[in-house]
Short mmCIF file of C-alpha atoms and ligand atoms in Angstrom, two decimals:
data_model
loop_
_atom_site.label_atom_id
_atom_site.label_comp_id
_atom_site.label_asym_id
_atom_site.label_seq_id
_atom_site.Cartn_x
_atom_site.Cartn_y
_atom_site.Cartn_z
CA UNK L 1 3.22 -14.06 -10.13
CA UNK L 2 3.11 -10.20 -10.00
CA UNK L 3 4.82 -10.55 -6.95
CA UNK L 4 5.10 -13.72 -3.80
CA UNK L 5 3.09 -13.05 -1.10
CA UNK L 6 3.19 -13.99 1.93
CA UNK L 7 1.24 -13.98 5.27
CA UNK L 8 2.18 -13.62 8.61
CA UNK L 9 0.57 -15.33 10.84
CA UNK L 10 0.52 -16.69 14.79
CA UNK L 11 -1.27 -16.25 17.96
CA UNK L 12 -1.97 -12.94 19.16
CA UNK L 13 0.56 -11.09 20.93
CA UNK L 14 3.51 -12.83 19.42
CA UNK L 15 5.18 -10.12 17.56
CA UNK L 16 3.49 -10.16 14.02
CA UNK L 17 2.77 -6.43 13.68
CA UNK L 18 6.30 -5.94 14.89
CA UNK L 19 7.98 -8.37 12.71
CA UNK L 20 5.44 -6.83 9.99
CA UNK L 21 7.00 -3.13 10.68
CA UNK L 22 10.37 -4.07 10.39
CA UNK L 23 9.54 -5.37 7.55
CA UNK L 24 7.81 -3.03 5.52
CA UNK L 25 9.59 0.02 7.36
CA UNK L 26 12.96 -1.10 7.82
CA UNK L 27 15.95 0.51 6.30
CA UNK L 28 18.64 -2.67 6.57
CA UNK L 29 16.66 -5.01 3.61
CA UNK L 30 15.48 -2.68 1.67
CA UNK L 31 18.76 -0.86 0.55
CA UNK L 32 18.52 2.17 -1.44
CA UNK L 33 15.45 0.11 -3.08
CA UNK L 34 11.81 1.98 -3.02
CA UNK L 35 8.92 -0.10 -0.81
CA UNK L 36 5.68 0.75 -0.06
CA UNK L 37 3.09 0.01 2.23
CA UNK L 38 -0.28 -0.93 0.43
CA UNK L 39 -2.62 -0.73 3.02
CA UNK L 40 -1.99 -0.18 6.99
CA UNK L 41 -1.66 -4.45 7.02
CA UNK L 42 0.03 -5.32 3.29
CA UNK L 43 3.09 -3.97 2.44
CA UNK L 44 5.75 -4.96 0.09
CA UNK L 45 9.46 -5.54 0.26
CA UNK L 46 12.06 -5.19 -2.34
CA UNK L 47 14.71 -8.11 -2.71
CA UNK L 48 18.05 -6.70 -2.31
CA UNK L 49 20.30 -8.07 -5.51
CA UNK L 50 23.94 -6.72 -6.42
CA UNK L 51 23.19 -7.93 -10.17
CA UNK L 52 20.34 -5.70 -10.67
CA UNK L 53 22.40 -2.88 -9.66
CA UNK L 54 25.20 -3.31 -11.69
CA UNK L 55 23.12 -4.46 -14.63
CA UNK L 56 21.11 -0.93 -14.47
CA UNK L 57 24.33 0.41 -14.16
CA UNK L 58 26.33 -0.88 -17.38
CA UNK L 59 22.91 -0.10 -19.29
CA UNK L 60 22.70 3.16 -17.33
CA UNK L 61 19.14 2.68 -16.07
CA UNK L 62 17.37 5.34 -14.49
CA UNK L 63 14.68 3.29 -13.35
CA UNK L 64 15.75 0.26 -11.52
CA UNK L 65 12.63 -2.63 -10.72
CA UNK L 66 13.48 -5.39 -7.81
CA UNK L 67 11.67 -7.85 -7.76
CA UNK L 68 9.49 -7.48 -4.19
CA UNK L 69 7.58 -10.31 -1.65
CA UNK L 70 4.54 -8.60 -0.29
CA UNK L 71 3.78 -8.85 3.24
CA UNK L 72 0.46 -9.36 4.36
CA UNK L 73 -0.04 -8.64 8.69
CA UNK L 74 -3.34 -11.84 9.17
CA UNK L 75 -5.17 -10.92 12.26
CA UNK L 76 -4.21 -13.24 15.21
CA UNK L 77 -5.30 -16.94 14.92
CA UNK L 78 -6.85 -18.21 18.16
CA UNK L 79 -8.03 -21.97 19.19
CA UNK L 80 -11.08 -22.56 17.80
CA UNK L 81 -10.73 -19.68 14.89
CA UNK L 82 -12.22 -22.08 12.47
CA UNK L 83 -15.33 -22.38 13.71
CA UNK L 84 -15.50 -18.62 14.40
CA UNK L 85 -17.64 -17.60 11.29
CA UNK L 86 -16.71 -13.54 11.73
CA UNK L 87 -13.04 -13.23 12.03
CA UNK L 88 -12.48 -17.38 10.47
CA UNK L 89 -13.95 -16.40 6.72
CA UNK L 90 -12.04 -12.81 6.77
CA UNK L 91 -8.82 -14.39 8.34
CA UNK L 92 -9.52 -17.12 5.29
CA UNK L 93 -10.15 -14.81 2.56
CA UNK L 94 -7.31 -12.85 3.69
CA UNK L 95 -4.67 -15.67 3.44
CA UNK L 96 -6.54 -17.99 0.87
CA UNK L 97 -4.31 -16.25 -2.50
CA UNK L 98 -1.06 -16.28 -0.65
CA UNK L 99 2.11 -18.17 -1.46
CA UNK L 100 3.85 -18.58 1.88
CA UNK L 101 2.88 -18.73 4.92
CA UNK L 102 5.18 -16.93 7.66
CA UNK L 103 4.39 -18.40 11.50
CA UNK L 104 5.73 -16.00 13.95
CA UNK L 105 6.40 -18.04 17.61
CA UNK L 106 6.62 -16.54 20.91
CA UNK L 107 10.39 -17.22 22.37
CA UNK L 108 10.69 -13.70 23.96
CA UNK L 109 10.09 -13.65 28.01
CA UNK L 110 8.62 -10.35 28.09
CA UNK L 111 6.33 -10.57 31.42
CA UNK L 112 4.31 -7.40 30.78
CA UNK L 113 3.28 -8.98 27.37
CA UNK L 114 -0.08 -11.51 28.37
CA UNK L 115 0.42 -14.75 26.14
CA UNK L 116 -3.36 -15.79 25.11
CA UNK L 117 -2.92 -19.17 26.60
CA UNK L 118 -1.01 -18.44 29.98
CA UNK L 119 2.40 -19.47 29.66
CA UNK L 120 5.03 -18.95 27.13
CA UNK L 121 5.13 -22.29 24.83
CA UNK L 122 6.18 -22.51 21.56
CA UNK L 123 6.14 -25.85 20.70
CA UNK L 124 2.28 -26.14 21.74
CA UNK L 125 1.46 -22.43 19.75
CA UNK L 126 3.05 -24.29 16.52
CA UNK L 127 0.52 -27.37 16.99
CA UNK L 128 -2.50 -25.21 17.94
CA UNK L 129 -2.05 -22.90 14.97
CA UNK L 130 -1.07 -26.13 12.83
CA UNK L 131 -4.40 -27.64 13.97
CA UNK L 132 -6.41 -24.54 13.20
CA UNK L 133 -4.70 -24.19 9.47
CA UNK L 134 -5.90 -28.04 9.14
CA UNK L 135 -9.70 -28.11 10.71
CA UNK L 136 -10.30 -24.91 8.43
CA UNK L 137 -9.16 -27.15 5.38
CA UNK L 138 -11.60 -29.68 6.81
CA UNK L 139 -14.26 -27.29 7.01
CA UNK L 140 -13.25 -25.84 3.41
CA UNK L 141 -13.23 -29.64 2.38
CA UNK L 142 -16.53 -30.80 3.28
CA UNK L 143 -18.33 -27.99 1.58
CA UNK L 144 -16.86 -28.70 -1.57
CA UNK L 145 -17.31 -32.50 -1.43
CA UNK L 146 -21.29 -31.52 -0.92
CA UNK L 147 -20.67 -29.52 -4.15
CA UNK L 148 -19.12 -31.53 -6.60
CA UNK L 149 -20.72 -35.14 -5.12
CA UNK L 150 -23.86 -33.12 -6.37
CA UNK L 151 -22.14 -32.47 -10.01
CA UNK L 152 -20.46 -35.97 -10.20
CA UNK L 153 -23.91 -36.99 -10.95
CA UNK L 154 -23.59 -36.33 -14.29
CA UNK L 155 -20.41 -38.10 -14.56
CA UNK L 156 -17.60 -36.17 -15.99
CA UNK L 157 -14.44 -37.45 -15.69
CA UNK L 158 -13.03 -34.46 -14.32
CA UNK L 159 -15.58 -33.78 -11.80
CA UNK L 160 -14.92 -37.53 -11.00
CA UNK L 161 -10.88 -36.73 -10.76
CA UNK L 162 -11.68 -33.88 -8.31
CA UNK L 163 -14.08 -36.13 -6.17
CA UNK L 164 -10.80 -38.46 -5.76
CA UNK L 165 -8.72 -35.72 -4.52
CA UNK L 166 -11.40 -33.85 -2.24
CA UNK L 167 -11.50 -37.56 -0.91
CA UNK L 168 -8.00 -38.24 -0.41
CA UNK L 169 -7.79 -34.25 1.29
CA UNK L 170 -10.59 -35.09 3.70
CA UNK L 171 -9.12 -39.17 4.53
CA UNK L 172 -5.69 -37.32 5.41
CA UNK L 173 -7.08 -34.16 7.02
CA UNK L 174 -9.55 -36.23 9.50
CA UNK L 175 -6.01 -38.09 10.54
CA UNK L 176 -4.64 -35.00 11.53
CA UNK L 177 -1.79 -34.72 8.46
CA UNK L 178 -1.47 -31.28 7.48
CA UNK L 179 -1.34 -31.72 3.69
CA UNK L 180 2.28 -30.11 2.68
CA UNK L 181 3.23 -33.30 4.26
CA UNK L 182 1.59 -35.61 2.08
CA UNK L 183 3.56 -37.32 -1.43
CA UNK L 184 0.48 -35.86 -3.97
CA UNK L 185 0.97 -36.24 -7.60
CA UNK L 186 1.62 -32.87 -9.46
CA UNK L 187 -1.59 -33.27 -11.37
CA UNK L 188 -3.29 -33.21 -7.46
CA UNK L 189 -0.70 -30.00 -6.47
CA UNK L 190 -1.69 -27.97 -8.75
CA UNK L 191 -5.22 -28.83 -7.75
CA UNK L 192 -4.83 -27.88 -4.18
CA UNK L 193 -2.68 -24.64 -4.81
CA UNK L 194 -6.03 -23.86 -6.93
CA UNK L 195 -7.93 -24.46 -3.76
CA UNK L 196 -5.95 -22.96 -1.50
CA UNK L 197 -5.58 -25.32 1.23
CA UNK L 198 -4.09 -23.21 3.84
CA UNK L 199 -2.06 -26.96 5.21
CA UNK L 200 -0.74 -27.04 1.99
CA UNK L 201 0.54 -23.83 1.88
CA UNK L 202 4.46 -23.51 2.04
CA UNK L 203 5.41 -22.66 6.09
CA UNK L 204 8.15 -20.81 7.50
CA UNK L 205 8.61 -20.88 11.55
CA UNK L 206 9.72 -17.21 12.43
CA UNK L 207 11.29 -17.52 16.22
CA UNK L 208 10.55 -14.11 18.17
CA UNK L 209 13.67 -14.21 20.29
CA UNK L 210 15.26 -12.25 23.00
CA UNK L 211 18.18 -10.45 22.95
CA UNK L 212 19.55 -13.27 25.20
CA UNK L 213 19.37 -16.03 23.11
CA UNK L 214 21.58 -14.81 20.30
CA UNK L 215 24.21 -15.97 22.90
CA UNK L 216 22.43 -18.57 25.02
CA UNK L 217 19.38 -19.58 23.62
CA UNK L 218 16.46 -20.50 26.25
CA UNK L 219 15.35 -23.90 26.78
CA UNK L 220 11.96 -23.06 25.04
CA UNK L 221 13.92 -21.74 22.53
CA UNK L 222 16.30 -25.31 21.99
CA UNK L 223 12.88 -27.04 22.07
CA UNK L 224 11.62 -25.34 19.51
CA UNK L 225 14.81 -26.22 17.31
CA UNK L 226 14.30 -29.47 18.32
CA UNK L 227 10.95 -30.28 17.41
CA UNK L 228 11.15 -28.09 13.82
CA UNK L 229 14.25 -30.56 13.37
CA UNK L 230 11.58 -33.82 13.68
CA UNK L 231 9.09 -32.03 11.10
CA UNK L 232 12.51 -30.96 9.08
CA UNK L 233 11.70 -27.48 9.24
CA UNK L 234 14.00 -24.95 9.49
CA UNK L 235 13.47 -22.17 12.51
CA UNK L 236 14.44 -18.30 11.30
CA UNK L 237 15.14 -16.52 14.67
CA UNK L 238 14.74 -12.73 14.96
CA UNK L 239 14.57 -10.62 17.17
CA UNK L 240 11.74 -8.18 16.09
CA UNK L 241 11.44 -5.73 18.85
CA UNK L 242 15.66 -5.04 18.65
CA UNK L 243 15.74 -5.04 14.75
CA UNK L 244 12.41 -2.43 14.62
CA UNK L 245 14.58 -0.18 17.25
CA UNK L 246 17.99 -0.21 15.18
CA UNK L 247 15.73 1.07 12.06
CA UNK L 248 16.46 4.58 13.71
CA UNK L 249 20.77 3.89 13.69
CA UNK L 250 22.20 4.45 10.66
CA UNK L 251 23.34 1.85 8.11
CA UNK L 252 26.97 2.13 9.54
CA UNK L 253 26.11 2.06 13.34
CA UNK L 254 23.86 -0.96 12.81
CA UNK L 255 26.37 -2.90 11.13
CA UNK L 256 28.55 -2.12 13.91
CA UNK L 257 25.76 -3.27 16.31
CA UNK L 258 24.70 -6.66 14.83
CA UNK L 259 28.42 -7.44 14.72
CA UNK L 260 28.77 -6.95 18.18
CA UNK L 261 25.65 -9.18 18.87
CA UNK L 262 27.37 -11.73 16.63
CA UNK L 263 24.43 -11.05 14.40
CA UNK L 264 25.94 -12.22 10.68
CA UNK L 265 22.84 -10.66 8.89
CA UNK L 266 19.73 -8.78 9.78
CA UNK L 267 17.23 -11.72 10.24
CA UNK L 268 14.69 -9.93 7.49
CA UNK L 269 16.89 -10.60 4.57
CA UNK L 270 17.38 -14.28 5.98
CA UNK L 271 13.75 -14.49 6.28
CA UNK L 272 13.28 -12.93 2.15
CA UNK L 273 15.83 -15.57 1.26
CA UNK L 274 14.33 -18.17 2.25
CA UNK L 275 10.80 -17.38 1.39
CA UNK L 276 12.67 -17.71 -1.93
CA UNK L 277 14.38 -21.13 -1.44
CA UNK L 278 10.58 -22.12 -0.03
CA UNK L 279 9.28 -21.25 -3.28
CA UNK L 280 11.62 -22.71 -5.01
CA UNK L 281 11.66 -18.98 -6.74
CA UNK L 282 15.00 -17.99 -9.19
CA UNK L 283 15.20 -14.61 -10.89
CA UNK L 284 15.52 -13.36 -14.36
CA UNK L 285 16.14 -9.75 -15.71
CA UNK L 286 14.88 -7.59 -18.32
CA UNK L 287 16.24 -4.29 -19.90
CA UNK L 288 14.07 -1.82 -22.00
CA UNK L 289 15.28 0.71 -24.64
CA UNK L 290 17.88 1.20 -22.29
CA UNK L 291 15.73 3.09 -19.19
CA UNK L 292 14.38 0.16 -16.94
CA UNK L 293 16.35 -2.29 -15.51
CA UNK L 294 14.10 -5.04 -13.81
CA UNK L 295 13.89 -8.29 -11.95
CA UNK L 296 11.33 -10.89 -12.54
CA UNK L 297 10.95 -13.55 -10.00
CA UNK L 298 9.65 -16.50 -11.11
CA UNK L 299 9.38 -20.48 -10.54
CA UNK L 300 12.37 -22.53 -11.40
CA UNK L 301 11.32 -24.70 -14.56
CA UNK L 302 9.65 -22.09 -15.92
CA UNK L 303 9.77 -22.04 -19.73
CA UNK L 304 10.93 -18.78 -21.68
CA UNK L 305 7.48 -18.64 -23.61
CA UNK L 306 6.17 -18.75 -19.67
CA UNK L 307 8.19 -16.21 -18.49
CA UNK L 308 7.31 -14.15 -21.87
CA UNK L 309 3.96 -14.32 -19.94
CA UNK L 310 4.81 -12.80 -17.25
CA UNK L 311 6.27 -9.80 -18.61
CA UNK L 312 2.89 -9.35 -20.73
CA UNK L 313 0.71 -11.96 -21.69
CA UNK L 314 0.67 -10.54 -25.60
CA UNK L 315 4.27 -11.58 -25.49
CA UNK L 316 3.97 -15.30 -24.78
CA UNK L 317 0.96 -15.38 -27.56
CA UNK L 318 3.25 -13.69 -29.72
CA UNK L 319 5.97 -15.46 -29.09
CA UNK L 320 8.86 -15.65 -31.64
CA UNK L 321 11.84 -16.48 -29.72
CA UNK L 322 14.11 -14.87 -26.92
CA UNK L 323 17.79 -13.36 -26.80
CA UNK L 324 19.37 -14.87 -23.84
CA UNK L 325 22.66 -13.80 -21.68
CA UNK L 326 23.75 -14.50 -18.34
CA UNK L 327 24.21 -11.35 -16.48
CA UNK L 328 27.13 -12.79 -14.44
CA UNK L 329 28.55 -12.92 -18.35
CA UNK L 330 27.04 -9.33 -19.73
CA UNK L 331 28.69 -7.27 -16.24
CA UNK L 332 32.18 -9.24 -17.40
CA UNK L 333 31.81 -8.08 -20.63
CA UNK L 334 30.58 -5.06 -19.78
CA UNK L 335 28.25 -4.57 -22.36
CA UNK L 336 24.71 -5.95 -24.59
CA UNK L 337 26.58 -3.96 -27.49
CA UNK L 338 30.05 -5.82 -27.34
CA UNK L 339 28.15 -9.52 -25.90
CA UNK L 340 26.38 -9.41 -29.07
CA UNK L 341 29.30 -8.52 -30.98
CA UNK L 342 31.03 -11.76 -29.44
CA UNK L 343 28.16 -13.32 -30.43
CA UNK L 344 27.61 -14.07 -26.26
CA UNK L 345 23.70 -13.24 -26.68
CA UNK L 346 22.03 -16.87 -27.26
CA UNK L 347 19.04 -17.09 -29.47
CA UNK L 348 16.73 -19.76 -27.96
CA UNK L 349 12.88 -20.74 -28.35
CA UNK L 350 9.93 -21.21 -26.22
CA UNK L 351 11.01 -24.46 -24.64
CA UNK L 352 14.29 -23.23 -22.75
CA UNK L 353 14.17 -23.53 -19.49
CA UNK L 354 14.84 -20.23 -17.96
CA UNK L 355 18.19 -20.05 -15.03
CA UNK L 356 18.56 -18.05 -12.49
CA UNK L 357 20.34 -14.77 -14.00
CA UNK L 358 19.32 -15.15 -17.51
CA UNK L 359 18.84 -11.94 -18.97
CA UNK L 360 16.04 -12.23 -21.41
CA UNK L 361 15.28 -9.87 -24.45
CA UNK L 362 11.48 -11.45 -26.14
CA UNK L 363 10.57 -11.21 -29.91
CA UNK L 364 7.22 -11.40 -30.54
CA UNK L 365 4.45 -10.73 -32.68
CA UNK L 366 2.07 -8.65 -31.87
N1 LIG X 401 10.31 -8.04 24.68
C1 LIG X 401 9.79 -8.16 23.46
N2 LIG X 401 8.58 -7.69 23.22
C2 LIG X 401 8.06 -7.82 21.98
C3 LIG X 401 8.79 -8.44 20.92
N3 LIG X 401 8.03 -8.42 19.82
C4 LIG X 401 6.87 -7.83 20.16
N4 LIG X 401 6.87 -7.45 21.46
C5 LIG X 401 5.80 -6.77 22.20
O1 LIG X 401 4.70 -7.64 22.27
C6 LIG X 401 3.48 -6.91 22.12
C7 LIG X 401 2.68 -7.49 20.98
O2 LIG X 401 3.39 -7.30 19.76
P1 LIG X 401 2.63 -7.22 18.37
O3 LIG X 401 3.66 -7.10 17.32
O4 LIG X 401 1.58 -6.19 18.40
O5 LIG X 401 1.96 -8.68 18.36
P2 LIG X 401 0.85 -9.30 17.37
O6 LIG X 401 -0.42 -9.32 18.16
O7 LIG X 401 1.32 -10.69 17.12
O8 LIG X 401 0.76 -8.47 16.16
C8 LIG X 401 3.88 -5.46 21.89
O9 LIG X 401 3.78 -4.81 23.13
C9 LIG X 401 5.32 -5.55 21.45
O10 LIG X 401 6.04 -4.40 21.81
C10 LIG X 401 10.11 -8.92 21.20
O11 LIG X 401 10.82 -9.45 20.35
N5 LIG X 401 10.56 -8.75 22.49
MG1 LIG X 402 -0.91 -7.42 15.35
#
């Protein structure tokens, strides 16, 4: 992946635009790290990381490259969007390449702001956007069963594989199971990540809190926690309307101001983290001639040959093999020159298994 995108997505009037401006405009997460804002509803963050500082630093970098998520601001979801053919295929085609999908939740009381269905209910906005994510997998379902029944009729096997798993999507969707909650092989995974089965996408529950419940948290708001607990999902609460107005302090006064709310960290860079841990995403760096220094986020189990790949696909063709150091063990030694010297800089092939940290140097042919 170029970069991990991911969508943000909820019922109107919920806070996504906010949360979606803090994010792309904020100062706290983004550091002394460039962002930019793609279009008026995609914008991209940078992923704050101490190593890729001080790794551009020993090599003396003048151009440092974080590895970014890219935000993408969906248009509202309502009940019934799937069957809305205008704003249902653009809010699909919108969301249909993305990795993660963020689900902001109304916790905040706000009267003046109108709540599409009346009251103020998180627990029932999770299951009506839930249901909406699933019935427009049903719909995406169908159609392709019509399409490959059609094609199985000449019989190859993997037409006939497909069939199984369109089958086995539609028998679990028609129960009502989204399908990131049902044991598929890999071989089927990778199938539906092909697809792009919005209920199979990887989902994040973003709680738009008030101010209030940093200290004592609403009874919609424990309800919430409560019911993410029975689907063992985690709730990230933040308070987008507060964090958007402390963009304007400075880094020092809002420091001083999330410490007084008992605020450990801004709830952006939770949220980047654990779009990370969602993705099951690690990071590896790369150096050039001394200028760039730059962070490549990537799948864990990716291979080195892979991960040639994603630098530039002529590498992994041309693979030879890679030069391999820790940064945690370059910064101690302070530098490439004197690791290689003590012989610190591993030679390995196109099988390794890249870790979190590894900085990579790839010979290949080209
Ligand atoms: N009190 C309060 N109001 C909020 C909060 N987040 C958003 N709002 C307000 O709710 C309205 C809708 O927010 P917006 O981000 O446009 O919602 P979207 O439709 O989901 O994109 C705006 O008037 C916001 O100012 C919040 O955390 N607290
Ligand atoms: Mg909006």
């Amino acid at each position: 992946m170029a970069s991990v995108c991911s969508g943000i997505i909820g019922l109107p009037n919920v806070g996504k635009s906010t949360l979606f401006n803090v994010l792309t405009r904020g100062k706290a997460q983004i550091a002394n790290f460039p962002f930019s804002t793609i279009s008026p509803n995609i914008g991209t963050v940078s992923i704050p990381d101490n190593r890729l500082e001080s790794l551009a630093r020993i090599i003396n970098a003048s151009i440092i490259t974080p590895a970014v998520v890219q935000f993408t601001d969906v248009a509202g979801l309502v009940k019934g969007a799937h069957q809305g053919e205008g704003l249902g295929n653009e809010f699909l085609s919108r969301i249909r390449g993305i990795d993660v999908l963020a689900e902001v939740v109304r916790c905040f009381q706000e009267e003046k702001v109108v709540h599409c269905e009346g009251n103020i209910d998180p627990v029932r906005d999770i299951q009506i956007i839930n249901l909406e994510l699933l019935l427009a997998d049903l719909e995406i379902v169908e159609r392709k069963l019509a399409k490959v029944t059609q094609s199985v009729i000449s019989k190859s096997k993997k037409d006939k594989e497909k069939l199984d798993i369109l089958e086995k999507v539609k028998a679990n969707l028609e129960k009502e199971n989204s399908l990131r909650d049902i044991p598929f092989t890999e071989k089927e995974r990778c199938e539906l990540v092909k697809e792009g089965f919005l209920s199979f996408k990887p989902l994040l529950y973003i709680a738009n809190i008030d101010e209030d419940d940093l200290t004592s948290p609403s009874l919609l708001l424990q309800r919430l926690r409560e019911y993410a607990l029975t689907e063992g999902m985690e709730v990230i609460e933040i308070c987008a309307q507060l964090e958007l107005e402390l963009e304007d302090l400075s880094q020092e006064e809002r420091i001083e101001f999330l410490k007084e709310l008992k605020i450990r960290e801004a709830g952006i860079d939770r949220l980047i983290k654990e779009v990370y841990r969602k993705l099951n995403l690690i990071t590896f760096f790369t150096v050039s001639g001394g200028k760039e220094a730059k962070a490549w986020p990537v799948k864990r189990g990716i291979t080195a040959s892979q991960a040639a790949g994603k630098v530039h696909s002529d590498m992994e063709k041309g693979f030879i093999k890679s030069e391999i150091i820790p940064v945690s063990e370059l910064l101690r030694i302070g530098s490439m020159k004197q690791a290689k010297e003590k012989g610190k800089v591993r030679i390995e092939g196109k099988d390794y298994l890249v870790k979190d940290g590894d900085v990579i140097h790839f010979r290949f042919s080209s």
